[in-house]
Amino acid sequence: MAAGGACGSGGTGPAQPSLDFSGPAALNAGVRWSPNPPALGFDAAELTLTDTTGAAVTGLTLTMLPWMPAHGHGTSTTPTVSETATPGVYVATPIDFYMAGQWELRTTIAGAVDDTVTPAIELQ
């Protein structure tokens, strides 16, 4: 997987989002994982961002911090988040899920809309 590429193999992406979430302000977001479901090791997340009318939101800058709230630490690898050619779709890679447990992707969004979202996943 390369930054800016699709999550999954063959460009098809994961079959279903594993969770949906909304930021506290003006954005709605969905996330898909590669692999799906996420596994220990290096993963990728595909975030789809829309406004309250469902229109794709483009031209944003996203920063992501993988975080284990139970342990109070993140990872030594900072994911790169890139906008794809598909409007409103951003890919973050590599996400280093190096141990089992609850992980959060603390994501800050800046641009025409400023927001934060924190998708969470439990890894076995």
Short mmCIF file of N, CA and C in Angstrom, two decimals:
data_model
loop_
_atom_site.label_atom_id
_atom_site.label_comp_id
_atom_site.label_asym_id
_atom_site.label_seq_id
_atom_site.Cartn_x
_atom_site.Cartn_y
_atom_site.Cartn_z
N MET A 1 0.83 -1.18 0.00
CA MET A 1 0.00 0.00 0.00
C MET A 1 0.88 1.25 0.00
N ALA A 2 0.53 2.19 -0.79
CA ALA A 2 1.28 3.45 -0.84
C ALA A 2 0.38 4.58 -0.41
N ALA A 3 0.98 5.61 0.15
CA ALA A 3 0.20 6.78 0.53
C ALA A 3 -0.51 7.31 -0.70
N GLY A 4 -1.77 7.63 -0.55
CA GLY A 4 -2.54 8.14 -1.66
C GLY A 4 -3.20 7.05 -2.48
N GLY A 5 -2.86 5.78 -2.22
CA GLY A 5 -3.50 4.69 -2.93
C GLY A 5 -4.76 4.26 -2.22
N ALA A 6 -5.46 3.32 -2.83
CA ALA A 6 -6.68 2.81 -2.20
C ALA A 6 -6.33 1.82 -1.11
N CYS A 7 -7.20 1.72 -0.12
CA CYS A 7 -7.02 0.70 0.90
C CYS A 7 -7.43 -0.63 0.29
N GLY A 8 -6.69 -1.67 0.58
CA GLY A 8 -7.03 -3.00 0.07
C GLY A 8 -6.21 -3.34 -1.14
N SER A 9 -6.40 -4.53 -1.63
CA SER A 9 -5.64 -4.96 -2.79
C SER A 9 -6.46 -4.78 -4.06
N GLY A 10 -5.78 -4.60 -5.15
CA GLY A 10 -6.44 -4.50 -6.43
C GLY A 10 -7.26 -3.23 -6.61
N GLY A 11 -7.11 -2.25 -5.71
CA GLY A 11 -7.83 -1.00 -5.85
C GLY A 11 -9.30 -1.09 -5.49
N THR A 12 -9.78 -2.24 -5.00
CA THR A 12 -11.19 -2.35 -4.70
C THR A 12 -11.53 -1.87 -3.31
N GLY A 13 -10.56 -1.83 -2.39
CA GLY A 13 -10.80 -1.37 -1.03
C GLY A 13 -11.54 -2.41 -0.23
N PRO A 14 -11.58 -2.22 1.07
CA PRO A 14 -12.32 -3.15 1.93
C PRO A 14 -13.79 -3.16 1.56
N ALA A 15 -14.45 -4.28 1.80
CA ALA A 15 -15.84 -4.44 1.39
C ALA A 15 -16.79 -3.52 2.15
N GLN A 16 -16.60 -3.36 3.46
CA GLN A 16 -17.51 -2.58 4.28
C GLN A 16 -16.74 -1.72 5.26
N PRO A 17 -17.26 -0.52 5.55
CA PRO A 17 -16.65 0.25 6.63
C PRO A 17 -16.79 -0.50 7.95
N SER A 18 -15.76 -0.45 8.78
CA SER A 18 -15.85 -1.13 10.06
C SER A 18 -16.46 -0.25 11.13
N LEU A 19 -16.51 1.06 10.89
CA LEU A 19 -17.23 1.96 11.78
C LEU A 19 -17.45 3.28 11.11
N ASP A 20 -18.44 4.00 11.55
CA ASP A 20 -18.70 5.36 11.09
C ASP A 20 -18.70 6.26 12.30
N PHE A 21 -18.38 7.51 12.10
CA PHE A 21 -18.31 8.45 13.21
C PHE A 21 -18.53 9.85 12.67
N SER A 22 -18.88 10.75 13.53
CA SER A 22 -19.06 12.15 13.15
C SER A 22 -18.19 13.02 14.02
N GLY A 23 -17.61 14.03 13.44
CA GLY A 23 -16.85 15.00 14.21
C GLY A 23 -17.80 15.93 14.93
N PRO A 24 -17.28 16.72 15.86
CA PRO A 24 -18.15 17.58 16.66
C PRO A 24 -18.69 18.80 15.91
N ALA A 25 -18.18 19.09 14.74
CA ALA A 25 -18.59 20.31 14.05
C ALA A 25 -19.37 19.98 12.78
N ALA A 26 -18.82 20.30 11.62
CA ALA A 26 -19.58 20.29 10.38
C ALA A 26 -19.26 19.12 9.45
N LEU A 27 -18.50 18.12 9.89
CA LEU A 27 -18.13 17.01 9.02
C LEU A 27 -18.71 15.69 9.50
N ASN A 28 -19.03 14.86 8.53
CA ASN A 28 -19.34 13.45 8.80
C ASN A 28 -18.20 12.65 8.20
N ALA A 29 -17.89 11.53 8.83
CA ALA A 29 -16.76 10.75 8.35
C ALA A 29 -17.06 9.27 8.45
N GLY A 30 -16.45 8.51 7.56
CA GLY A 30 -16.48 7.06 7.60
C GLY A 30 -15.06 6.57 7.45
N VAL A 31 -14.79 5.38 7.96
CA VAL A 31 -13.43 4.84 7.85
C VAL A 31 -13.52 3.40 7.37
N ARG A 32 -12.59 3.04 6.50
CA ARG A 32 -12.42 1.66 6.05
C ARG A 32 -10.97 1.30 6.30
N TRP A 33 -10.74 0.03 6.55
CA TRP A 33 -9.41 -0.44 6.95
C TRP A 33 -8.83 -1.37 5.90
N SER A 34 -7.51 -1.38 5.83
CA SER A 34 -6.78 -2.38 5.05
C SER A 34 -5.59 -2.81 5.87
N PRO A 35 -5.54 -4.10 6.25
CA PRO A 35 -6.55 -5.12 5.96
C PRO A 35 -7.84 -4.87 6.72
N ASN A 36 -8.88 -5.56 6.30
CA ASN A 36 -10.18 -5.43 6.94
C ASN A 36 -10.63 -6.80 7.42
N PRO A 37 -10.72 -7.02 8.73
CA PRO A 37 -10.54 -6.07 9.81
C PRO A 37 -9.06 -5.77 10.03
N PRO A 38 -8.77 -4.66 10.74
CA PRO A 38 -7.38 -4.32 11.04
C PRO A 38 -6.70 -5.44 11.81
N ALA A 39 -5.39 -5.54 11.63
CA ALA A 39 -4.60 -6.61 12.26
C ALA A 39 -3.35 -5.99 12.87
N LEU A 40 -2.70 -6.75 13.74
CA LEU A 40 -1.43 -6.30 14.28
C LEU A 40 -0.44 -6.12 13.14
N GLY A 41 0.36 -5.09 13.23
CA GLY A 41 1.33 -4.77 12.18
C GLY A 41 0.94 -3.48 11.49
N PHE A 42 1.44 -3.30 10.28
CA PHE A 42 1.18 -2.07 9.54
C PHE A 42 -0.12 -2.16 8.78
N ASP A 43 -0.98 -1.17 8.99
CA ASP A 43 -2.31 -1.10 8.38
C ASP A 43 -2.46 0.24 7.68
N ALA A 44 -3.60 0.42 7.01
CA ALA A 44 -3.96 1.69 6.40
C ALA A 44 -5.42 1.98 6.74
N ALA A 45 -5.77 3.24 6.79
CA ALA A 45 -7.15 3.67 6.99
C ALA A 45 -7.54 4.61 5.88
N GLU A 46 -8.73 4.41 5.36
CA GLU A 46 -9.29 5.27 4.34
C GLU A 46 -10.44 6.05 4.98
N LEU A 47 -10.31 7.36 5.05
CA LEU A 47 -11.34 8.21 5.64
C LEU A 47 -12.10 8.92 4.53
N THR A 48 -13.43 8.86 4.60
CA THR A 48 -14.28 9.58 3.66
C THR A 48 -14.96 10.70 4.44
N LEU A 49 -14.75 11.94 3.99
CA LEU A 49 -15.27 13.10 4.69
C LEU A 49 -16.32 13.80 3.84
N THR A 50 -17.48 14.05 4.45
CA THR A 50 -18.57 14.75 3.79
C THR A 50 -19.10 15.85 4.71
N ASP A 51 -19.77 16.84 4.10
CA ASP A 51 -20.41 17.87 4.92
C ASP A 51 -21.78 17.37 5.35
N THR A 52 -22.54 18.21 6.02
CA THR A 52 -23.83 17.79 6.56
C THR A 52 -24.86 17.50 5.47
N THR A 53 -24.59 17.92 4.23
CA THR A 53 -25.50 17.61 3.13
C THR A 53 -25.09 16.33 2.40
N GLY A 54 -23.94 15.76 2.79
CA GLY A 54 -23.44 14.55 2.14
C GLY A 54 -22.45 14.82 1.02
N ALA A 55 -22.14 16.08 0.75
CA ALA A 55 -21.18 16.42 -0.31
C ALA A 55 -19.75 16.17 0.17
N ALA A 56 -18.93 15.61 -0.71
CA ALA A 56 -17.53 15.34 -0.39
C ALA A 56 -16.80 16.65 -0.07
N VAL A 57 -15.89 16.58 0.93
CA VAL A 57 -15.11 17.75 1.31
C VAL A 57 -13.67 17.50 0.89
N THR A 58 -13.15 18.37 0.03
CA THR A 58 -11.81 18.21 -0.53
C THR A 58 -10.89 19.32 -0.04
N GLY A 59 -9.59 19.13 -0.31
CA GLY A 59 -8.60 20.17 -0.03
C GLY A 59 -8.27 20.34 1.44
N LEU A 60 -8.54 19.33 2.25
CA LEU A 60 -8.26 19.42 3.68
C LEU A 60 -6.88 18.86 3.99
N THR A 61 -6.35 19.27 5.13
CA THR A 61 -5.10 18.72 5.65
C THR A 61 -5.44 17.92 6.90
N LEU A 62 -5.07 16.65 6.91
CA LEU A 62 -5.34 15.78 8.05
C LEU A 62 -4.03 15.36 8.70
N THR A 63 -4.00 15.38 10.01
CA THR A 63 -2.90 14.80 10.77
C THR A 63 -3.49 13.75 11.69
N MET A 64 -2.76 12.66 11.86
CA MET A 64 -3.29 11.53 12.61
C MET A 64 -2.28 11.05 13.63
N LEU A 65 -2.78 10.78 14.84
CA LEU A 65 -1.96 10.24 15.91
C LEU A 65 -2.59 8.94 16.39
N PRO A 66 -2.00 7.77 16.04
CA PRO A 66 -2.49 6.52 16.61
C PRO A 66 -2.19 6.52 18.11
N TRP A 67 -3.17 6.15 18.93
CA TRP A 67 -3.03 6.30 20.38
C TRP A 67 -3.69 5.13 21.11
N MET A 68 -3.01 4.62 22.13
CA MET A 68 -3.58 3.58 23.01
C MET A 68 -3.97 4.26 24.32
N PRO A 69 -5.24 4.60 24.51
CA PRO A 69 -5.64 5.35 25.70
C PRO A 69 -5.39 4.58 27.01
N ALA A 70 -5.52 3.28 27.01
CA ALA A 70 -5.31 2.50 28.24
C ALA A 70 -3.85 2.52 28.69
N HIS A 71 -2.94 2.71 27.73
CA HIS A 71 -1.51 2.71 28.04
C HIS A 71 -0.90 4.11 28.04
N GLY A 72 -1.63 5.08 27.48
CA GLY A 72 -1.13 6.45 27.44
C GLY A 72 0.03 6.66 26.49
N HIS A 73 0.05 5.92 25.37
CA HIS A 73 1.14 6.10 24.40
C HIS A 73 0.64 5.92 22.97
N GLY A 74 1.45 6.43 22.06
CA GLY A 74 1.18 6.27 20.64
C GLY A 74 2.18 5.31 20.03
N THR A 75 2.52 5.58 18.76
CA THR A 75 3.47 4.73 18.05
C THR A 75 4.70 5.56 17.69
N SER A 76 5.75 4.88 17.28
CA SER A 76 6.96 5.60 16.85
C SER A 76 6.87 6.02 15.39
N THR A 77 5.85 5.56 14.69
CA THR A 77 5.65 5.88 13.28
C THR A 77 4.45 6.80 13.14
N THR A 78 4.64 7.95 12.50
CA THR A 78 3.53 8.87 12.26
C THR A 78 2.97 8.62 10.86
N PRO A 79 1.68 8.29 10.75
CA PRO A 79 1.12 8.04 9.42
C PRO A 79 1.12 9.31 8.56
N THR A 80 1.28 9.11 7.28
CA THR A 80 1.10 10.17 6.30
C THR A 80 -0.33 10.09 5.81
N VAL A 81 -1.03 11.21 5.79
CA VAL A 81 -2.41 11.24 5.31
C VAL A 81 -2.44 12.01 4.00
N SER A 82 -2.91 11.35 2.94
CA SER A 82 -2.93 11.95 1.61
C SER A 82 -4.34 11.93 1.04
N GLU A 83 -4.68 13.02 0.35
CA GLU A 83 -5.95 13.08 -0.36
C GLU A 83 -5.82 12.24 -1.63
N THR A 84 -6.84 11.46 -1.93
CA THR A 84 -6.80 10.63 -3.13
C THR A 84 -7.47 11.37 -4.30
N ALA A 85 -7.52 10.73 -5.44
CA ALA A 85 -8.18 11.31 -6.61
C ALA A 85 -9.70 11.29 -6.47
N THR A 86 -10.21 10.49 -5.53
CA THR A 86 -11.65 10.43 -5.28
C THR A 86 -12.02 11.56 -4.32
N PRO A 87 -12.94 12.44 -4.69
CA PRO A 87 -13.28 13.57 -3.83
C PRO A 87 -13.71 13.13 -2.43
N GLY A 88 -13.10 13.78 -1.42
CA GLY A 88 -13.46 13.52 -0.03
C GLY A 88 -12.84 12.29 0.59
N VAL A 89 -11.96 11.60 -0.14
CA VAL A 89 -11.33 10.38 0.37
C VAL A 89 -9.86 10.63 0.65
N TYR A 90 -9.44 10.27 1.86
CA TYR A 90 -8.08 10.46 2.35
C TYR A 90 -7.56 9.12 2.86
N VAL A 91 -6.29 8.82 2.60
CA VAL A 91 -5.69 7.56 3.05
C VAL A 91 -4.54 7.86 4.00
N ALA A 92 -4.54 7.14 5.13
CA ALA A 92 -3.46 7.26 6.13
C ALA A 92 -2.68 5.96 6.17
N THR A 93 -1.35 6.08 6.01
CA THR A 93 -0.50 4.90 6.05
C THR A 93 0.94 5.33 6.35
N PRO A 94 1.75 4.56 7.00
CA PRO A 94 1.41 3.31 7.68
C PRO A 94 0.90 3.60 9.09
N ILE A 95 -0.05 2.80 9.52
CA ILE A 95 -0.53 2.84 10.90
C ILE A 95 0.02 1.59 11.57
N ASP A 96 0.89 1.79 12.54
CA ASP A 96 1.60 0.68 13.17
C ASP A 96 0.87 0.23 14.43
N PHE A 97 -0.05 -0.71 14.26
CA PHE A 97 -0.73 -1.33 15.40
C PHE A 97 0.18 -2.44 15.91
N TYR A 98 1.12 -2.10 16.79
CA TYR A 98 2.15 -3.05 17.20
C TYR A 98 1.80 -3.89 18.40
N MET A 99 0.62 -3.66 19.00
CA MET A 99 0.20 -4.52 20.10
C MET A 99 -1.32 -4.55 20.16
N ALA A 100 -1.85 -5.63 20.75
CA ALA A 100 -3.29 -5.79 20.88
C ALA A 100 -3.84 -4.79 21.89
N GLY A 101 -5.11 -4.45 21.74
CA GLY A 101 -5.79 -3.56 22.65
C GLY A 101 -6.60 -2.51 21.92
N GLN A 102 -7.13 -1.56 22.67
CA GLN A 102 -7.93 -0.47 22.12
C GLN A 102 -7.02 0.60 21.53
N TRP A 103 -7.25 0.96 20.28
CA TRP A 103 -6.50 2.01 19.59
C TRP A 103 -7.47 3.10 19.15
N GLU A 104 -7.01 4.33 19.21
CA GLU A 104 -7.73 5.48 18.66
C GLU A 104 -6.86 6.10 17.57
N LEU A 105 -7.51 6.64 16.55
CA LEU A 105 -6.81 7.42 15.53
C LEU A 105 -7.22 8.87 15.73
N ARG A 106 -6.49 9.57 16.57
CA ARG A 106 -6.81 10.97 16.89
C ARG A 106 -6.45 11.83 15.69
N THR A 107 -7.48 12.29 14.99
CA THR A 107 -7.30 12.95 13.70
C THR A 107 -7.75 14.41 13.78
N THR A 108 -6.86 15.30 13.37
CA THR A 108 -7.16 16.73 13.30
C THR A 108 -7.32 17.10 11.83
N ILE A 109 -8.37 17.84 11.54
CA ILE A 109 -8.69 18.24 10.16
C ILE A 109 -8.62 19.75 10.08
N ALA A 110 -7.90 20.25 9.08
CA ALA A 110 -7.76 21.70 8.90
C ALA A 110 -7.99 22.06 7.44
N GLY A 111 -8.51 23.25 7.24
CA GLY A 111 -8.76 23.73 5.88
C GLY A 111 -10.02 24.56 5.88
N ALA A 112 -10.85 24.38 4.86
CA ALA A 112 -12.12 25.11 4.77
C ALA A 112 -13.00 24.80 5.98
N VAL A 113 -12.83 23.61 6.55
CA VAL A 113 -13.53 23.19 7.75
C VAL A 113 -12.49 22.67 8.73
N ASP A 114 -12.54 23.14 9.96
CA ASP A 114 -11.66 22.61 11.00
C ASP A 114 -12.49 21.69 11.89
N ASP A 115 -11.94 20.51 12.19
CA ASP A 115 -12.70 19.51 12.95
C ASP A 115 -11.73 18.51 13.55
N THR A 116 -12.22 17.65 14.38
CA THR A 116 -11.46 16.51 14.88
C THR A 116 -12.37 15.30 14.86
N VAL A 117 -11.78 14.14 14.60
CA VAL A 117 -12.50 12.87 14.69
C VAL A 117 -11.56 11.86 15.32
N THR A 118 -12.12 10.89 16.02
CA THR A 118 -11.30 9.89 16.68
C THR A 118 -11.93 8.50 16.51
N PRO A 119 -11.71 7.88 15.35
CA PRO A 119 -12.20 6.51 15.23
C PRO A 119 -11.41 5.60 16.16
N ALA A 120 -12.08 4.58 16.69
CA ALA A 120 -11.44 3.65 17.61
C ALA A 120 -11.66 2.22 17.14
N ILE A 121 -10.70 1.37 17.47
CA ILE A 121 -10.77 -0.04 17.07
C ILE A 121 -10.13 -0.88 18.15
N GLU A 122 -10.68 -2.05 18.38
CA GLU A 122 -10.10 -3.01 19.34
C GLU A 122 -9.39 -4.09 18.54
N LEU A 123 -8.10 -4.24 18.76
CA LEU A 123 -7.32 -5.27 18.06
C LEU A 123 -7.05 -6.42 18.99
N GLN A 124 -7.21 -7.62 18.49
CA GLN A 124 -6.97 -8.84 19.27
C GLN A 124 -5.56 -9.34 19.07
#
